[in-house]
Amino acid sequence: MAVEQKEKKVSKLPAAARISVSKRIGQILAFVGVFILMIALTLFIMLKVICAYGASKNTFVTTVLESGQLKFLASLVLSENEIQEIVDGTKLGDVGDANINEGMISLPQQSLSGETPEGVDMSSIEIIEIAGLTYKATLMIIQDPSRVSVTSVATGLDEWPEEGVPLKNLVERAGAIGGVNGGLYESTNNSGGKAYGILVSNGEIIRNRPQEWSGLVLVGLTNNNILQIIDVSKMSAAESEQMIKEKGIRDAVCFQEATSSDNNHFVQLVINGVPREVKGAGSGLNPRTAVGQRADGAIMLLVTDGRGSSGHVGASAADLIEIMTRYGAVNAANIDGGSSTCMYYNGEYLQNSVTFYYSQSSWKLPCGFVVK
């Protein structure tokens, strides 16, 4: 008994020591609480200052509404009506039911000897660096559109995997030389497990849910290597499947055309050689991924940086339209943006994720456009 009592006394802290430890923990928790409160208060004041000026307020609102996790910031300092008014005043013009005029694309034809016209190198892939006021962009021009396709982590599987993979992995799995991200997808906690809407890869319909999100627009290539930009938002699954078969869609993803106080996405940039009408900048400033096609059939894959990367805030819809028209796009579409924007080519990332902990790689993706 004497031994047990001795061990019991040794295991106890003096009452004064216990009070001291409890007091120290309380002080630490109080400091952390005050620190978090100060950060929150500072952020709120900053948002109020930003939203005190018209131009900065418009840019701030349209930018955060395009993000996946920061949309709530706009509603902290502005009402739903105020946000909607800003969105209405800066969005792109209506494109209606514009159909792609395939006659405007003239692909170089091989002769009977198997040769293409003089001066046309169908193996050409050109990389162009573009510097804008608020962004840096990289443009990949692929002369032969048949080399561009869509690949996904679900190709050949019965169901979507739980997680996606970095762009490098998608490119290497497809035996390709390069690629970009593209399409609306599940990005919560950087899972990247599945694409939304419609996804077609090498003629196989991997996913067909045109009503999964509002305002979905299909962007892809036909068996004739013509870029298509088709509003599928009012189609049923049966109707979209029929459309894919009739038009011969071989590879495609979906992105969202939706402008409201909760969202701010856009797709169509240039249709049949006509740039889309822009109100203001047409959007906020963010990293972007876009695809276009020239009159000679060449495909253009474009990415821009933003969100503080290299001191840049990002590109607007007007910026994308300007770049695409400058380089001859007959048709062009925005297909993604934000932290998932990336470009991989010839064994290296030409554009990395803007998220600091993936600065040497990309977010996990379910799919992307690749160049074989």
Coordinates of C-alpha atoms in Angstrom, one line a residue:
M1 CA 0.0 0.0 0.0
A2 CA 2.8 2.4 0.8
V3 CA 4.3 1.8 -2.7
E4 CA 1.0 2.5 -4.4
Q5 CA 0.5 5.7 -2.4
K6 CA 3.9 6.9 -3.4
E7 CA 3.3 6.3 -7.1
K8 CA 0.0 8.1 -6.8
K9 CA 1.6 11.2 -5.3
V10 CA 4.4 11.3 -8.0
S11 CA 1.8 11.2 -10.9
K12 CA 0.0 14.3 -9.6
L13 CA 0.9 17.9 -10.5
P14 CA 0.8 20.5 -7.7
A15 CA -2.5 22.5 -7.8
A16 CA -0.6 25.7 -8.5
A17 CA 1.1 24.0 -11.6
R18 CA -2.2 22.8 -12.9
I19 CA -3.7 26.3 -12.6
S20 CA -0.6 27.7 -14.4
V21 CA -0.9 25.3 -17.3
S22 CA -4.7 25.9 -17.6
K23 CA -4.1 29.7 -17.5
R24 CA -1.4 29.4 -20.2
I25 CA -3.7 27.3 -22.5
G26 CA -6.4 29.9 -22.0
Q27 CA -4.1 32.7 -22.9
I28 CA -3.0 30.9 -26.1
L29 CA -6.6 30.2 -27.1
A30 CA -7.5 33.8 -26.4
F31 CA -4.6 35.1 -28.5
V32 CA -5.5 32.8 -31.4
G33 CA -9.1 33.9 -31.2
V34 CA -8.2 37.6 -31.2
F35 CA -5.7 37.0 -34.1
I36 CA -8.4 35.3 -36.2
L37 CA -10.9 38.0 -35.4
M38 CA -8.4 40.7 -36.4
I39 CA -7.7 38.9 -39.7
A40 CA -11.5 38.6 -40.4
L41 CA -12.0 42.3 -39.5
T42 CA -9.1 43.4 -41.7
L43 CA -10.5 41.3 -44.6
F44 CA -13.9 42.8 -44.2
I45 CA -12.6 46.4 -44.1
M46 CA -10.5 45.7 -47.2
L47 CA -13.5 44.3 -49.1
K48 CA -15.5 47.4 -48.1
V49 CA -12.7 49.7 -49.4
I50 CA -12.5 47.7 -52.7
C51 CA -16.2 47.8 -53.1
A52 CA -16.3 51.6 -52.5
Y53 CA -15.1 52.2 -56.1
G54 CA -17.0 51.3 -59.2
A55 CA -14.2 49.7 -61.4
S56 CA -12.5 47.8 -58.6
K57 CA -15.9 46.6 -57.2
N58 CA -17.0 45.3 -60.6
T59 CA -13.7 43.5 -61.1
F60 CA -13.7 42.0 -57.6
V61 CA -17.3 40.7 -57.8
T62 CA -17.0 39.2 -61.3
T63 CA -13.7 37.6 -60.4
V64 CA -14.7 35.9 -57.2
L65 CA -18.0 34.6 -58.7
E66 CA -15.8 32.6 -61.2
S67 CA -13.9 30.9 -58.4
G68 CA -14.8 27.6 -56.8
Q69 CA -14.3 28.5 -53.1
L70 CA -14.4 32.3 -52.8
K71 CA -17.9 33.2 -54.2
F72 CA -19.1 33.9 -50.7
L73 CA -16.8 37.0 -50.4
A74 CA -19.0 39.1 -52.7
S75 CA -22.1 38.5 -50.5
L76 CA -20.2 39.6 -47.4
V77 CA -20.3 43.2 -48.4
L78 CA -22.9 43.5 -51.2
S79 CA -26.6 42.5 -51.5
E80 CA -27.8 39.9 -54.0
N81 CA -29.4 42.7 -56.1
E82 CA -26.1 44.7 -56.1
I83 CA -24.2 41.7 -57.3
Q84 CA -26.7 40.9 -60.0
E85 CA -26.5 44.4 -61.3
I86 CA -22.7 44.2 -61.6
V87 CA -22.9 40.9 -63.4
D88 CA -25.5 42.2 -65.8
G89 CA -23.4 45.2 -66.5
T90 CA -20.2 43.3 -67.3
K91 CA -21.3 40.0 -68.9
L92 CA -20.9 39.0 -72.6
G93 CA -23.5 39.5 -75.2
D94 CA -26.1 36.8 -76.0
V95 CA -25.0 34.4 -78.8
G96 CA -28.4 32.8 -79.3
D97 CA -28.5 29.5 -81.2
A98 CA -25.6 30.2 -83.4
N99 CA -24.4 27.1 -85.3
I100 CA -20.9 26.5 -86.5
N101 CA -20.4 27.1 -90.2
E102 CA -18.1 24.3 -91.1
G103 CA -17.6 25.7 -94.6
M104 CA -15.4 28.5 -93.0
I105 CA -12.8 25.9 -92.1
S106 CA -10.7 24.6 -95.0
L107 CA -8.4 21.8 -94.0
P108 CA -5.2 21.2 -96.1
Q109 CA -5.8 18.2 -98.3
Q110 CA -3.2 15.5 -99.1
S111 CA -2.6 14.8 -102.8
L112 CA -2.6 11.3 -104.2
S113 CA 1.1 11.1 -103.5
G114 CA 0.4 11.7 -99.8
E115 CA 1.9 15.2 -99.8
T116 CA 0.2 18.3 -98.3
P117 CA 0.2 21.7 -100.1
E118 CA 3.5 23.4 -100.4
G119 CA 4.4 25.5 -97.3
V120 CA 2.1 23.6 -94.9
D121 CA 3.8 21.5 -92.3
M122 CA 1.2 19.3 -90.7
S123 CA 3.6 18.2 -88.0
S124 CA 4.1 21.8 -86.8
I125 CA 3.4 22.7 -83.2
E126 CA 4.2 26.3 -82.4
I127 CA 4.5 27.7 -78.8
I128 CA 3.9 31.5 -78.5
E129 CA 4.4 33.5 -75.3
I130 CA 2.0 36.5 -74.9
A131 CA 2.4 39.3 -72.4
G132 CA -0.8 41.2 -71.3
L133 CA -1.3 44.0 -68.9
T134 CA -2.7 41.7 -66.2
Y135 CA -1.6 38.3 -67.4
K136 CA 1.0 36.1 -69.1
A137 CA -0.3 33.7 -71.7
T138 CA 1.0 30.7 -73.6
L139 CA -0.5 29.7 -76.9
M140 CA 0.0 26.3 -78.5
I141 CA -0.9 26.1 -82.2
I142 CA -1.3 22.6 -83.6
Q143 CA -1.4 22.6 -87.4
D144 CA -3.0 19.2 -87.7
P145 CA -6.3 19.1 -85.8
S146 CA -6.5 15.3 -85.9
R147 CA -3.7 15.2 -83.3
V148 CA -6.0 16.9 -80.7
S149 CA -8.3 14.7 -78.7
V150 CA -9.8 14.4 -75.2
T151 CA -8.6 11.8 -72.7
S152 CA -10.0 11.0 -69.2
V153 CA -9.2 8.9 -66.1
A154 CA -12.5 7.0 -66.8
T155 CA -11.6 5.9 -70.4
G156 CA -12.0 2.1 -70.5
L157 CA -13.5 1.9 -67.0
D158 CA -17.1 1.1 -65.9
E159 CA -17.2 4.0 -63.5
W160 CA -15.4 7.2 -62.6
P161 CA -12.4 6.8 -60.2
E162 CA -12.6 8.6 -56.8
E163 CA -9.7 11.0 -57.8
G164 CA -8.2 12.5 -60.9
V165 CA -4.6 12.8 -61.8
P166 CA -2.2 15.7 -62.7
L167 CA -2.2 16.8 -66.3
K168 CA 1.3 15.3 -66.9
N169 CA -0.2 11.8 -66.0
L170 CA -3.1 12.4 -68.4
V171 CA -0.7 13.3 -71.2
E172 CA 1.6 10.4 -70.6
R173 CA -1.3 7.9 -70.3
A174 CA -2.6 8.9 -73.7
G175 CA 0.9 8.6 -75.3
A176 CA 0.7 12.3 -76.1
I177 CA 3.3 15.1 -76.3
G178 CA 1.2 17.8 -74.7
G179 CA -2.1 19.0 -73.4
V180 CA -4.2 21.4 -71.3
N181 CA -7.0 21.1 -68.7
G182 CA -10.5 21.5 -69.9
G183 CA -14.2 21.0 -68.9
L184 CA -16.3 21.5 -65.8
Y185 CA -15.5 19.0 -63.1
E186 CA -15.7 18.0 -59.4
S187 CA -12.9 20.1 -57.9
T188 CA -13.8 20.1 -54.1
N189 CA -10.7 19.4 -52.0
N190 CA -8.8 19.0 -55.3
S191 CA -10.3 15.6 -55.9
G192 CA -10.8 15.9 -59.7
G193 CA -12.6 12.6 -59.8
K194 CA -15.2 13.2 -62.4
A195 CA -16.2 15.5 -65.3
Y196 CA -19.6 17.1 -65.3
G197 CA -22.1 17.2 -68.2
I198 CA -20.9 15.4 -71.4
L199 CA -17.5 13.9 -72.1
V200 CA -16.6 12.1 -75.3
S201 CA -13.2 10.5 -75.8
N202 CA -12.1 9.0 -79.1
G203 CA -15.7 8.5 -80.2
E204 CA -16.8 6.9 -76.9
I205 CA -19.4 8.7 -74.8
I206 CA -17.9 8.5 -71.3
R207 CA -20.5 10.7 -69.6
N208 CA -23.9 12.0 -70.9
R209 CA -25.7 14.3 -68.4
P210 CA -26.5 17.6 -70.2
Q211 CA -28.8 18.7 -67.3
E212 CA -26.2 18.0 -64.6
W213 CA -25.5 21.7 -64.3
S214 CA -27.3 24.7 -65.7
G215 CA -26.0 26.4 -68.9
L216 CA -23.8 23.6 -70.2
V217 CA -22.1 24.0 -73.6
L218 CA -20.3 21.2 -75.4
V219 CA -16.9 22.0 -76.9
G220 CA -15.2 19.5 -79.0
L221 CA -14.0 18.1 -82.4
T222 CA -15.8 16.1 -85.0
N223 CA -14.5 13.1 -87.0
N224 CA -13.9 15.7 -89.8
N225 CA -11.7 17.7 -87.3
I226 CA -14.0 20.7 -87.1
L227 CA -14.3 22.5 -83.7
Q228 CA -17.9 22.5 -82.4
I229 CA -19.4 24.8 -79.7
I230 CA -22.9 23.5 -79.0
D231 CA -25.4 24.6 -76.3
V232 CA -26.7 21.4 -74.8
S233 CA -28.4 23.0 -71.8
K234 CA -31.9 22.2 -73.0
M235 CA -31.2 18.7 -74.3
S236 CA -32.1 15.4 -72.7
A237 CA -29.5 12.7 -72.5
A238 CA -31.2 10.9 -75.5
E239 CA -31.2 14.1 -77.5
S240 CA -27.5 14.9 -76.8
E241 CA -26.6 11.3 -77.6
Q242 CA -28.4 11.6 -81.0
M243 CA -26.7 14.9 -81.6
I244 CA -23.2 13.5 -80.9
K245 CA -23.9 10.6 -83.4
E246 CA -25.4 12.9 -86.1
K247 CA -22.5 15.4 -86.0
G248 CA -19.9 12.8 -85.5
I249 CA -18.4 14.3 -82.3
R250 CA -15.3 12.3 -81.6
D251 CA -13.9 14.3 -78.6
A252 CA -15.6 16.8 -76.3
V253 CA -16.0 18.3 -72.9
C254 CA -18.5 20.7 -71.3
F255 CA -18.2 24.1 -69.7
Q256 CA -20.8 26.4 -68.2
E257 CA -22.4 29.5 -69.5
A258 CA -24.2 31.0 -66.5
T259 CA -24.2 34.5 -65.2
S260 CA -26.0 35.3 -61.9
S261 CA -25.4 36.6 -58.4
D262 CA -24.1 33.1 -57.5
N263 CA -22.0 32.4 -60.6
N264 CA -20.2 34.0 -63.5
H265 CA -19.1 31.6 -66.2
F266 CA -18.9 32.0 -70.0
V267 CA -18.0 29.8 -73.0
Q268 CA -18.4 31.2 -76.5
L269 CA -15.7 33.7 -77.5
V270 CA -15.7 33.7 -81.3
I271 CA -18.4 32.2 -83.5
N272 CA -18.0 32.0 -87.3
G273 CA -15.4 34.7 -87.3
V274 CA -17.5 37.1 -85.2
P275 CA -16.1 38.1 -81.8
R276 CA -18.7 37.9 -79.1
E277 CA -20.0 41.3 -77.9
V278 CA -18.4 42.5 -74.7
K279 CA -19.9 44.7 -71.9
G280 CA -16.9 46.2 -70.1
A281 CA -14.3 43.4 -69.7
G282 CA -17.0 40.7 -70.1
S283 CA -15.9 39.0 -66.9
G284 CA -13.6 39.1 -64.0
L285 CA -9.8 38.5 -64.0
N286 CA -8.7 34.9 -63.6
P287 CA -6.4 32.2 -65.0
R288 CA -8.0 30.9 -68.2
T289 CA -8.0 27.9 -70.5
A290 CA -9.4 28.3 -74.0
V291 CA -9.5 26.5 -77.4
G292 CA -9.9 27.9 -80.9
Q293 CA -9.6 26.9 -84.6
R294 CA -8.3 28.9 -87.5
A295 CA -9.6 28.9 -91.0
D296 CA -6.8 26.5 -92.1
G297 CA -8.0 24.0 -89.4
A298 CA -5.1 24.6 -87.0
I299 CA -6.2 24.2 -83.3
M300 CA -5.1 26.8 -80.8
L301 CA -4.8 25.9 -77.1
L302 CA -4.5 28.9 -74.8
V303 CA -3.7 29.3 -71.1
T304 CA -3.2 32.4 -69.0
D305 CA -1.9 32.9 -65.4
G306 CA -3.4 35.0 -62.6
R307 CA -4.4 35.1 -58.9
G308 CA -1.0 36.6 -58.0
S309 CA 1.2 34.3 -60.1
S310 CA 4.2 36.4 -61.3
G311 CA 2.3 39.4 -60.0
H312 CA -0.6 38.9 -62.4
V313 CA -4.3 38.9 -61.5
G314 CA -5.5 37.1 -64.7
A315 CA -7.2 37.6 -68.0
S316 CA -10.8 38.7 -68.8
A317 CA -13.2 37.4 -71.4
A318 CA -12.2 40.4 -73.5
D319 CA -8.6 39.4 -73.3
L320 CA -9.3 35.9 -74.5
I321 CA -11.4 37.2 -77.4
E322 CA -8.6 39.7 -78.4
I323 CA -5.9 37.0 -78.4
M324 CA -8.0 34.5 -80.3
T325 CA -9.0 37.0 -83.0
R326 CA -5.5 38.3 -83.2
Y327 CA -4.2 34.8 -84.1
G328 CA -6.9 34.1 -86.6
A329 CA -9.6 32.1 -84.7
V330 CA -12.8 31.5 -86.7
N331 CA -14.3 29.8 -83.6
A332 CA -13.1 29.8 -80.0
A333 CA -14.4 28.9 -76.5
N334 CA -13.4 29.3 -72.9
I335 CA -13.2 25.7 -71.4
D336 CA -12.0 26.2 -67.8
G337 CA -10.0 28.5 -65.6
G338 CA -8.8 29.2 -62.0
S339 CA -6.4 27.0 -60.1
S340 CA -6.8 24.0 -62.5
T341 CA -5.4 26.0 -65.5
C342 CA -2.3 24.4 -66.8
M343 CA -0.4 23.4 -70.0
Y344 CA 2.1 20.6 -70.4
Y345 CA 4.3 20.1 -73.4
N346 CA 7.4 18.1 -74.3
G347 CA 8.1 16.9 -70.8
E348 CA 7.5 20.1 -68.8
Y349 CA 4.7 22.3 -67.5
L350 CA 4.6 25.6 -69.6
Q351 CA 1.9 26.8 -67.2
N352 CA 1.5 25.4 -63.7
S353 CA -1.3 25.6 -61.2
V354 CA -1.5 29.0 -59.5
T355 CA -2.0 27.2 -56.1
F356 CA 1.3 27.5 -54.3
Y357 CA 1.3 23.9 -53.1
Y358 CA 0.9 22.6 -56.7
S359 CA 3.2 25.2 -58.2
Q360 CA 5.3 22.6 -59.9
S361 CA 2.5 20.4 -61.0
S362 CA -1.2 20.7 -61.6
W363 CA -4.5 20.1 -59.8
K364 CA -5.9 16.6 -60.1
L365 CA -8.0 16.4 -63.2
P366 CA -10.5 14.0 -64.6
C367 CA -9.9 14.9 -68.3
G368 CA -8.2 17.3 -70.6
F369 CA -7.3 18.0 -74.3
V370 CA -4.2 16.2 -75.4
V371 CA -1.9 16.5 -78.4
K372 CA -0.6 13.2 -79.9

